[in-house]
Amino acid sequence: MNLRKYPEDPDIPVMTRQQVRAVDEWAIKRIGFPGAVLMENAGRSCAELVQTVLVEKRRPAVCVVCGKGNNGGDGFVIARHLYNAGFDVRVAVTGNTDKISGDAAINLKIWQNMDKDVSELDIDSGRAAGQLKELAKGCDMLIDAIFGTGLQGQLKPTYKELIDQVNTFGMDVLAVDIPSGLDCDTGKPLGTAIHAKYTVSFVAVKKGFTAEESR
């Protein structure tokens, strides 16, 4: 896999939230790529990086934490590809899986049709962090697929608590597209943000990554 790093690679474009959305809309409406295909490509790319990073582990274990939007859908794709590659994969969702729709629901259903479990985190009770810590015990990496570039406004206290606790796990984290809690355009945490060791960013480097606050 050819890894390209920002800011070492000056050819990688930098885009705002709106610009990235425009590219996705162009790909879907003008070119004709179904959203599920874009999600599949994104998730597969993340899974390839995880395999590269954990290549020396005999039987790697990962915990994929999915939100209820498209970022979570990417997470279900990642989980599937890593499971097929022989990984021990645990999957959690921040809330009720019945709330998941669209392309994310397609990939959730595929995962469930493979007779794989999904742990629903009790996000509203404040118990989610403890549930996730137990689920991720013994894992080599945690995959952050909670929030994507669309996140705006301050995090709800329950999500802030969850993310703050994840940052105390002492585990390497790979963020899907953008670390959850980080504003795509400003690079500022919206109350708090995941401390990711790796970030696989889709379409372009997000404008917020260039801000001093995010470095």
CSV table of N, CA, C and O in Angstrom, one decimal, residues 3-100:
chain,number,residue,atom,x,y,z
A,3,LEU,N,1.5,4.7,1.1
A,3,LEU,CA,1.0,5.6,2.1
A,3,LEU,C,1.5,7.0,1.7
A,3,LEU,O,2.7,7.3,1.5
A,4,ARG,N,0.6,8.0,1.7
A,4,ARG,CA,0.9,9.4,1.4
A,4,ARG,C,0.6,10.2,2.7
A,4,ARG,O,-0.5,10.1,3.3
A,5,LYS,N,1.6,11.0,3.1
A,5,LYS,CA,1.4,11.7,4.4
A,5,LYS,C,1.4,13.2,4.2
A,5,LYS,O,2.1,13.8,3.3
A,6,TYR,N,0.5,13.8,4.9
A,6,TYR,CA,0.4,15.3,5.0
A,6,TYR,C,1.1,15.7,6.3
A,6,TYR,O,0.9,15.1,7.3
A,7,PRO,N,2.0,16.8,6.3
A,7,PRO,CA,2.2,17.7,5.2
A,7,PRO,C,3.4,17.4,4.3
A,7,PRO,O,3.9,18.2,3.5
A,8,GLU,N,4.0,16.2,4.5
A,8,GLU,CA,5.2,15.8,3.7
A,8,GLU,C,4.9,15.8,2.2
A,8,GLU,O,5.8,16.1,1.4
A,9,ASP,N,3.7,15.5,1.8
A,9,ASP,CA,3.3,15.4,0.3
A,9,ASP,C,2.6,16.6,-0.1
A,9,ASP,O,1.4,16.8,0.2
A,10,PRO,N,3.3,17.6,-0.8
A,10,PRO,CA,2.6,18.8,-1.1
A,10,PRO,C,1.5,18.7,-2.2
A,10,PRO,O,0.8,19.7,-2.5
A,11,ASP,N,1.4,17.5,-2.9
A,11,ASP,CA,0.5,17.4,-3.9
A,11,ASP,C,-0.9,17.0,-3.4
A,11,ASP,O,-1.9,16.9,-4.2
A,12,ILE,N,-1.0,16.7,-2.1
A,12,ILE,CA,-2.4,16.3,-1.6
A,12,ILE,C,-3.2,17.6,-1.4
A,12,ILE,O,-2.8,18.6,-0.8
A,13,PRO,N,-4.4,17.7,-2.0
A,13,PRO,CA,-5.2,18.9,-1.9
A,13,PRO,C,-5.8,19.1,-0.5
A,13,PRO,O,-5.9,18.1,0.3
A,14,VAL,N,-6.1,20.3,-0.1
A,14,VAL,CA,-6.7,20.7,1.1
A,14,VAL,C,-8.1,21.2,0.8
A,14,VAL,O,-8.2,22.1,0.0
A,15,MET,N,-9.1,20.7,1.5
A,15,MET,CA,-10.5,21.2,1.2
A,15,MET,C,-11.3,21.4,2.5
A,15,MET,O,-11.0,20.8,3.6
A,16,THR,N,-12.3,22.3,2.4
A,16,THR,CA,-13.2,22.5,3.5
A,16,THR,C,-14.3,21.5,3.5
A,16,THR,O,-14.4,20.6,2.6
A,17,ARG,N,-15.1,21.5,4.5
A,17,ARG,CA,-16.2,20.6,4.7
A,17,ARG,C,-17.1,20.6,3.4
A,17,ARG,O,-17.5,19.6,2.9
A,18,GLN,N,-17.5,21.9,3.0
A,18,GLN,CA,-18.4,22.0,1.9
A,18,GLN,C,-17.8,21.6,0.6
A,18,GLN,O,-18.5,21.0,-0.3
A,19,GLN,N,-16.5,21.8,0.4
A,19,GLN,CA,-15.8,21.3,-0.8
A,19,GLN,C,-15.8,19.8,-0.9
A,19,GLN,O,-16.0,19.3,-2.0
A,20,VAL,N,-15.5,19.1,0.2
A,20,VAL,CA,-15.5,17.7,0.2
A,20,VAL,C,-16.9,17.2,-0.1
A,20,VAL,O,-17.1,16.2,-0.9
A,21,ARG,N,-18.0,17.8,0.5
A,21,ARG,CA,-19.3,17.4,0.2
A,21,ARG,C,-19.6,17.5,-1.3
A,21,ARG,O,-20.4,16.7,-1.9
A,22,ALA,N,-19.1,18.6,-1.9
A,22,ALA,CA,-19.4,18.9,-3.3
A,22,ALA,C,-18.8,17.8,-4.2
A,22,ALA,O,-19.3,17.4,-5.2
A,23,VAL,N,-17.6,17.3,-3.8
A,23,VAL,CA,-16.9,16.3,-4.5
A,23,VAL,C,-17.7,15.0,-4.4
A,23,VAL,O,-17.9,14.3,-5.4
A,24,ASP,N,-18.2,14.7,-3.2
A,24,ASP,CA,-19.0,13.5,-3.1
A,24,ASP,C,-20.3,13.6,-3.9
A,24,ASP,O,-20.7,12.6,-4.6
A,25,GLU,N,-20.9,14.7,-3.9
A,25,GLU,CA,-22.2,14.9,-4.6
A,25,GLU,C,-21.9,14.8,-6.1
A,25,GLU,O,-22.7,14.2,-6.9
A,26,TRP,N,-20.8,15.3,-6.6
A,26,TRP,CA,-20.4,15.2,-8.0
A,26,TRP,C,-20.2,13.7,-8.4
A,26,TRP,O,-20.7,13.3,-9.4
A,27,ALA,N,-19.5,13.0,-7.5
A,27,ALA,CA,-19.2,11.6,-7.8
A,27,ALA,C,-20.5,10.8,-7.9
A,27,ALA,O,-20.7,9.9,-8.7
A,28,ILE,N,-21.5,11.1,-7.0
A,28,ILE,CA,-22.7,10.3,-6.9
A,28,ILE,C,-23.7,10.7,-8.0
A,28,ILE,O,-24.2,9.9,-8.8
A,29,LYS,N,-23.9,12.0,-8.2
A,29,LYS,CA,-24.9,12.5,-9.1
A,29,LYS,C,-24.4,12.7,-10.5
A,29,LYS,O,-25.2,12.4,-11.5
A,30,ARG,N,-23.2,13.1,-10.7
A,30,ARG,CA,-22.7,13.4,-12.1
A,30,ARG,C,-22.1,12.1,-12.7
A,30,ARG,O,-22.3,11.8,-13.8
A,31,ILE,N,-21.2,11.5,-11.9
A,31,ILE,CA,-20.5,10.3,-12.4
A,31,ILE,C,-21.3,9.0,-12.3
A,31,ILE,O,-21.2,8.2,-13.1
A,32,GLY,N,-22.1,9.0,-11.2
A,32,GLY,CA,-23.0,7.8,-11.1
A,32,GLY,C,-22.5,6.8,-10.1
A,32,GLY,O,-23.0,5.6,-10.1
A,33,PHE,N,-21.5,7.1,-9.2
A,33,PHE,CA,-21.1,6.2,-8.2
A,33,PHE,C,-22.1,6.1,-7.1
A,33,PHE,O,-22.5,7.1,-6.5
A,34,PRO,N,-22.6,4.9,-6.8
A,34,PRO,CA,-23.6,4.8,-5.7
A,34,PRO,C,-22.8,5.1,-4.4
A,34,PRO,O,-21.6,4.9,-4.2
A,35,GLY,N,-23.5,5.7,-3.4
A,35,GLY,CA,-22.9,6.1,-2.2
A,35,GLY,C,-22.3,4.9,-1.5
A,35,GLY,O,-21.3,5.0,-0.8
A,36,ALA,N,-23.0,3.7,-1.6
A,36,ALA,CA,-22.4,2.5,-1.0
A,36,ALA,C,-21.1,2.1,-1.5
A,36,ALA,O,-20.3,1.5,-0.8
A,37,VAL,N,-20.8,2.4,-2.8
A,37,VAL,CA,-19.5,2.1,-3.4
A,37,VAL,C,-18.5,3.0,-2.9
A,37,VAL,O,-17.4,2.6,-2.5
A,38,LEU,N,-18.8,4.3,-2.7
A,38,LEU,CA,-17.8,5.2,-2.1
A,38,LEU,C,-17.5,4.8,-0.7
A,38,LEU,O,-16.3,4.9,-0.2
A,39,MET,N,-18.5,4.3,0.1
A,39,MET,CA,-18.3,3.9,1.4
A,39,MET,C,-17.4,2.6,1.5
A,39,MET,O,-16.5,2.5,2.3
A,40,GLU,N,-17.7,1.7,0.5
A,40,GLU,CA,-16.9,0.5,0.4
A,40,GLU,C,-15.4,0.9,0.2
A,40,GLU,O,-14.5,0.3,0.8
A,41,ASN,N,-15.1,1.8,-0.8
A,41,ASN,CA,-13.8,2.2,-1.1
A,41,ASN,C,-13.1,2.8,0.1
A,41,ASN,O,-11.9,2.5,0.4
A,42,ALA,N,-13.8,3.7,0.8
A,42,ALA,CA,-13.2,4.3,2.0
A,42,ALA,C,-12.9,3.3,3.1
A,42,ALA,O,-11.8,3.4,3.6
A,43,GLY,N,-13.8,2.5,3.4
A,43,GLY,CA,-13.6,1.5,4.4
A,43,GLY,C,-12.5,0.5,4.1
A,43,GLY,O,-11.7,0.2,5.0
A,44,ARG,N,-12.4,0.1,2.9
A,44,ARG,CA,-11.4,-0.8,2.4
A,44,ARG,C,-10.0,-0.2,2.6
A,44,ARG,O,-9.0,-0.8,3.0
A,45,SER,N,-9.9,1.1,2.2
A,45,SER,CA,-8.6,1.8,2.4
A,45,SER,C,-8.1,1.9,3.8
A,45,SER,O,-7.0,1.7,4.1
A,46,CYS,N,-9.1,2.1,4.7
A,46,CYS,CA,-8.7,2.1,6.1
A,46,CYS,C,-8.3,0.8,6.6
A,46,CYS,O,-7.3,0.6,7.3
A,47,ALA,N,-9.0,-0.3,6.2
A,47,ALA,CA,-8.6,-1.6,6.6
A,47,ALA,C,-7.2,-2.0,6.1
A,47,ALA,O,-6.5,-2.7,6.8
A,48,GLU,N,-6.9,-1.5,4.9
A,48,GLU,CA,-5.5,-1.8,4.4
A,48,GLU,C,-4.5,-1.2,5.2
A,48,GLU,O,-3.4,-1.8,5.5
A,49,LEU,N,-4.7,0.0,5.7
A,49,LEU,CA,-3.7,0.7,6.6
A,49,LEU,C,-3.6,0.0,7.9
A,49,LEU,O,-2.5,-0.3,8.4
A,50,VAL,N,-4.7,-0.5,8.5
A,50,VAL,CA,-4.7,-1.2,9.7
A,50,VAL,C,-3.8,-2.5,9.6
A,50,VAL,O,-3.0,-2.8,10.4
A,51,GLN,N,-4.0,-3.2,8.4
A,51,GLN,CA,-3.3,-4.4,8.2
A,51,GLN,C,-1.8,-4.1,8.1
A,51,GLN,O,-0.9,-4.9,8.5
A,52,THR,N,-1.5,-3.0,7.5
A,52,THR,CA,-0.1,-2.6,7.3
A,52,THR,C,0.6,-2.3,8.7
A,52,THR,O,1.7,-2.7,9.0
A,53,VAL,N,-0.2,-1.6,9.5
A,53,VAL,CA,0.4,-1.2,10.8
A,53,VAL,C,0.5,-2.4,11.7
A,53,VAL,O,1.5,-2.5,12.5
A,54,LEU,N,-0.4,-3.3,11.7
A,54,LEU,CA,-0.4,-4.5,12.6
A,54,LEU,C,0.1,-5.7,12.0
A,54,LEU,O,-0.2,-6.8,12.4
A,55,VAL,N,0.9,-5.6,10.9
A,55,VAL,CA,1.3,-6.8,10.1
A,55,VAL,C,2.1,-7.7,11.0
A,55,VAL,O,2.1,-9.0,10.7
A,56,GLU,N,2.8,-7.3,12.0
A,56,GLU,CA,3.7,-8.2,12.8
A,56,GLU,C,2.9,-8.9,13.9
A,56,GLU,O,3.5,-9.8,14.6
A,57,LYS,N,1.7,-8.5,14.1
A,57,LYS,CA,0.9,-9.2,15.1
A,57,LYS,C,0.4,-10.6,14.6
A,57,LYS,O,-0.1,-10.7,13.4
A,58,ARG,N,0.5,-11.6,15.4
A,58,ARG,CA,0.1,-12.9,15.0
A,58,ARG,C,-1.4,-13.0,14.7
A,58,ARG,O,-1.8,-13.5,13.7
A,59,ARG,N,-2.2,-12.6,15.6
A,59,ARG,CA,-3.7,-12.5,15.4
A,59,ARG,C,-4.2,-11.2,15.9
A,59,ARG,O,-4.6,-11.0,17.1
A,60,PRO,N,-4.1,-10.1,15.1
A,60,PRO,CA,-4.4,-8.8,15.6
A,60,PRO,C,-5.9,-8.7,16.1
A,60,PRO,O,-6.8,-9.4,15.5
A,61,ALA,N,-6.1,-7.8,17.0
A,61,ALA,CA,-7.5,-7.6,17.5
A,61,ALA,C,-7.8,-6.1,17.5
A,61,ALA,O,-6.9,-5.3,17.9
A,62,VAL,N,-8.9,-5.8,16.9
A,62,VAL,CA,-9.3,-4.4,16.9
A,62,VAL,C,-10.7,-4.2,17.4
A,62,VAL,O,-11.6,-5.1,17.3
A,63,CYS,N,-11.0,-3.0,17.9
A,63,CYS,CA,-12.4,-2.6,18.3
A,63,CYS,C,-12.8,-1.4,17.4
A,63,CYS,O,-12.1,-0.4,17.4
A,64,VAL,N,-13.9,-1.6,16.7
A,64,VAL,CA,-14.4,-0.6,15.8
A,64,VAL,C,-15.6,0.1,16.4
A,64,VAL,O,-16.6,-0.5,16.7
A,65,VAL,N,-15.5,1.4,16.7
A,65,VAL,CA,-16.5,2.2,17.4
A,65,VAL,C,-17.3,3.0,16.3
A,65,VAL,O,-16.7,3.9,15.7
A,66,CYS,N,-18.5,2.7,16.1
A,66,CYS,CA,-19.3,3.3,15.0
A,66,CYS,C,-20.3,4.3,15.5
A,66,CYS,O,-21.0,3.9,16.5
A,67,GLY,N,-20.4,5.4,14.8
A,67,GLY,CA,-21.6,6.3,15.1
A,67,GLY,C,-22.7,5.8,14.2
A,67,GLY,O,-22.7,4.8,13.6
A,68,LYS,N,-23.8,6.6,14.2
A,68,LYS,CA,-25.0,6.2,13.5
A,68,LYS,C,-25.1,6.8,12.1
A,68,LYS,O,-26.1,6.6,11.4
A,69,GLY,N,-24.1,7.6,11.7
A,69,GLY,CA,-24.1,8.1,10.3
A,69,GLY,C,-23.2,7.4,9.4
A,69,GLY,O,-22.8,6.3,9.6
A,70,ASN,N,-22.8,8.1,8.3
A,70,ASN,CA,-21.9,7.5,7.3
A,70,ASN,C,-20.5,7.2,7.8
A,70,ASN,O,-19.9,6.2,7.3
A,71,ASN,N,-20.0,7.9,8.8
A,71,ASN,CA,-18.7,7.6,9.3
A,71,ASN,C,-18.8,6.2,10.0
A,71,ASN,O,-17.9,5.4,9.8
A,72,GLY,N,-19.9,5.9,10.7
A,72,GLY,CA,-20.1,4.6,11.2
A,72,GLY,C,-20.3,3.5,10.2
A,72,GLY,O,-19.8,2.4,10.3
A,73,GLY,N,-20.9,3.9,9.0
A,73,GLY,CA,-21.0,3.0,7.9
A,73,GLY,C,-19.6,2.6,7.4
A,73,GLY,O,-19.4,1.4,7.1
A,74,ASP,N,-18.7,3.5,7.3
A,74,ASP,CA,-17.3,3.2,7.0
A,74,ASP,C,-16.7,2.2,8.0
A,74,ASP,O,-16.0,1.3,7.6
A,75,GLY,N,-17.1,2.4,9.2
A,75,GLY,CA,-16.6,1.5,10.3
A,75,GLY,C,-17.1,0.0,10.1
A,75,GLY,O,-16.3,-0.9,10.3
A,76,PHE,N,-18.3,-0.1,9.6
A,76,PHE,CA,-18.8,-1.5,9.4
A,76,PHE,C,-18.1,-2.2,8.2
A,76,PHE,O,-17.8,-3.4,8.2
A,77,VAL,N,-17.7,-1.4,7.2
A,77,VAL,CA,-16.9,-1.9,6.1
A,77,VAL,C,-15.6,-2.3,6.6
A,77,VAL,O,-15.0,-3.4,6.2
A,78,ILE,N,-14.9,-1.5,7.4
A,78,ILE,CA,-13.6,-1.8,7.9
A,78,ILE,C,-13.7,-3.1,8.7
A,78,ILE,O,-12.8,-3.9,8.5
A,79,ALA,N,-14.7,-3.2,9.6
A,79,ALA,CA,-14.8,-4.4,10.4
A,79,ALA,C,-14.9,-5.6,9.5
A,79,ALA,O,-14.2,-6.7,9.8
A,80,ARG,N,-15.7,-5.6,8.4
A,80,ARG,CA,-15.8,-6.7,7.5
A,80,ARG,C,-14.5,-7.1,6.9
A,80,ARG,O,-14.2,-8.3,6.8
A,81,HIS,N,-13.8,-6.1,6.3
A,81,HIS,CA,-12.6,-6.4,5.6
A,81,HIS,C,-11.5,-7.0,6.6
A,81,HIS,O,-10.8,-7.9,6.3
A,82,LEU,N,-11.5,-6.5,7.8
A,82,LEU,CA,-10.5,-7.0,8.8
A,82,LEU,C,-10.8,-8.4,9.3
A,82,LEU,O,-10.0,-9.2,9.4
A,83,TYR,N,-12.1,-8.6,9.4
A,83,TYR,CA,-12.6,-10.0,9.8
A,83,TYR,C,-12.2,-11.0,8.7
A,83,TYR,O,-11.7,-12.0,9.0
A,84,ASN,N,-12.4,-10.6,7.5
A,84,ASN,CA,-12.1,-11.5,6.4
A,84,ASN,C,-10.6,-11.7,6.3
A,84,ASN,O,-10.1,-12.7,5.7
A,85,ALA,N,-9.8,-10.8,6.8
A,85,ALA,CA,-8.3,-10.9,6.8
A,85,ALA,C,-7.8,-11.7,8.0
A,85,ALA,O,-6.6,-11.8,8.1
A,86,GLY,N,-8.7,-12.2,8.8
A,86,GLY,CA,-8.3,-13.0,9.9
A,86,GLY,C,-8.1,-12.3,11.3
A,86,GLY,O,-7.6,-12.8,12.2
A,87,PHE,N,-8.6,-11.0,11.3
A,87,PHE,CA,-8.5,-10.3,12.6
A,87,PHE,C,-9.6,-10.7,13.6
A,87,PHE,O,-10.7,-11.1,13.2
A,88,ASP,N,-9.3,-10.5,14.8
A,88,ASP,CA,-10.3,-10.6,15.9
A,88,ASP,C,-11.0,-9.2,15.9
A,88,ASP,O,-10.3,-8.2,16.3
A,89,VAL,N,-12.3,-9.1,15.5
A,89,VAL,CA,-12.9,-7.8,15.4
A,89,VAL,C,-14.1,-7.7,16.3
A,89,VAL,O,-15.0,-8.5,16.3
A,90,ARG,N,-14.1,-6.6,17.1
A,90,ARG,CA,-15.3,-6.3,18.0
A,90,ARG,C,-15.9,-5.0,17.5
A,90,ARG,O,-15.2,-4.0,17.2
A,91,VAL,N,-17.2,-4.9,17.4
A,91,VAL,CA,-17.9,-3.7,16.8
A,91,VAL,C,-18.8,-3.2,17.9
A,91,VAL,O,-19.6,-3.9,18.5
A,92,ALA,N,-18.8,-1.9,18.1
A,92,ALA,CA,-19.7,-1.2,19.0
A,92,ALA,C,-20.4,0.0,18.2
A,92,ALA,O,-19.8,0.6,17.3
A,93,VAL,N,-21.6,0.3,18.6
A,93,VAL,CA,-22.3,1.4,18.0
A,93,VAL,C,-22.8,2.4,19.2
A,93,VAL,O,-23.2,1.9,20.2
A,94,THR,N,-22.6,3.7,18.9
A,94,THR,CA,-23.0,4.6,20.0
A,94,THR,C,-24.5,4.9,20.0
A,94,THR,O,-25.0,5.9,19.5
A,95,GLY,N,-25.2,3.9,20.5
A,95,GLY,CA,-26.6,4.0,20.6
A,95,GLY,C,-27.3,2.8,19.9
A,95,GLY,O,-26.8,1.7,19.9
A,96,ASN,N,-28.6,3.0,19.5
A,96,ASN,CA,-29.4,2.0,19.0
A,96,ASN,C,-29.2,1.8,17.5
A,96,ASN,O,-29.3,2.7,16.7
A,97,THR,N,-29.0,0.5,17.1
A,97,THR,CA,-28.7,0.3,15.7
A,97,THR,C,-30.0,0.5,14.8
A,97,THR,O,-29.9,0.7,13.6
A,98,ASP,N,-31.2,0.6,15.4
A,98,ASP,CA,-32.4,0.9,14.7
A,98,ASP,C,-32.4,2.3,14.1
A,98,ASP,O,-33.2,2.6,13.2
A,99,LYS,N,-31.5,3.1,14.7
A,99,LYS,CA,-31.5,4.5,14.2
A,99,LYS,C,-30.6,4.7,13.0
A,99,LYS,O,-30.5,5.8,12.5
A,100,ILE,N,-29.9,3.6,12.6
A,100,ILE,CA,-29.0,3.7,11.4
A,100,ILE,C,-29.7,3.5,10.1
A,100,ILE,O,-30.6,2.6,10.0
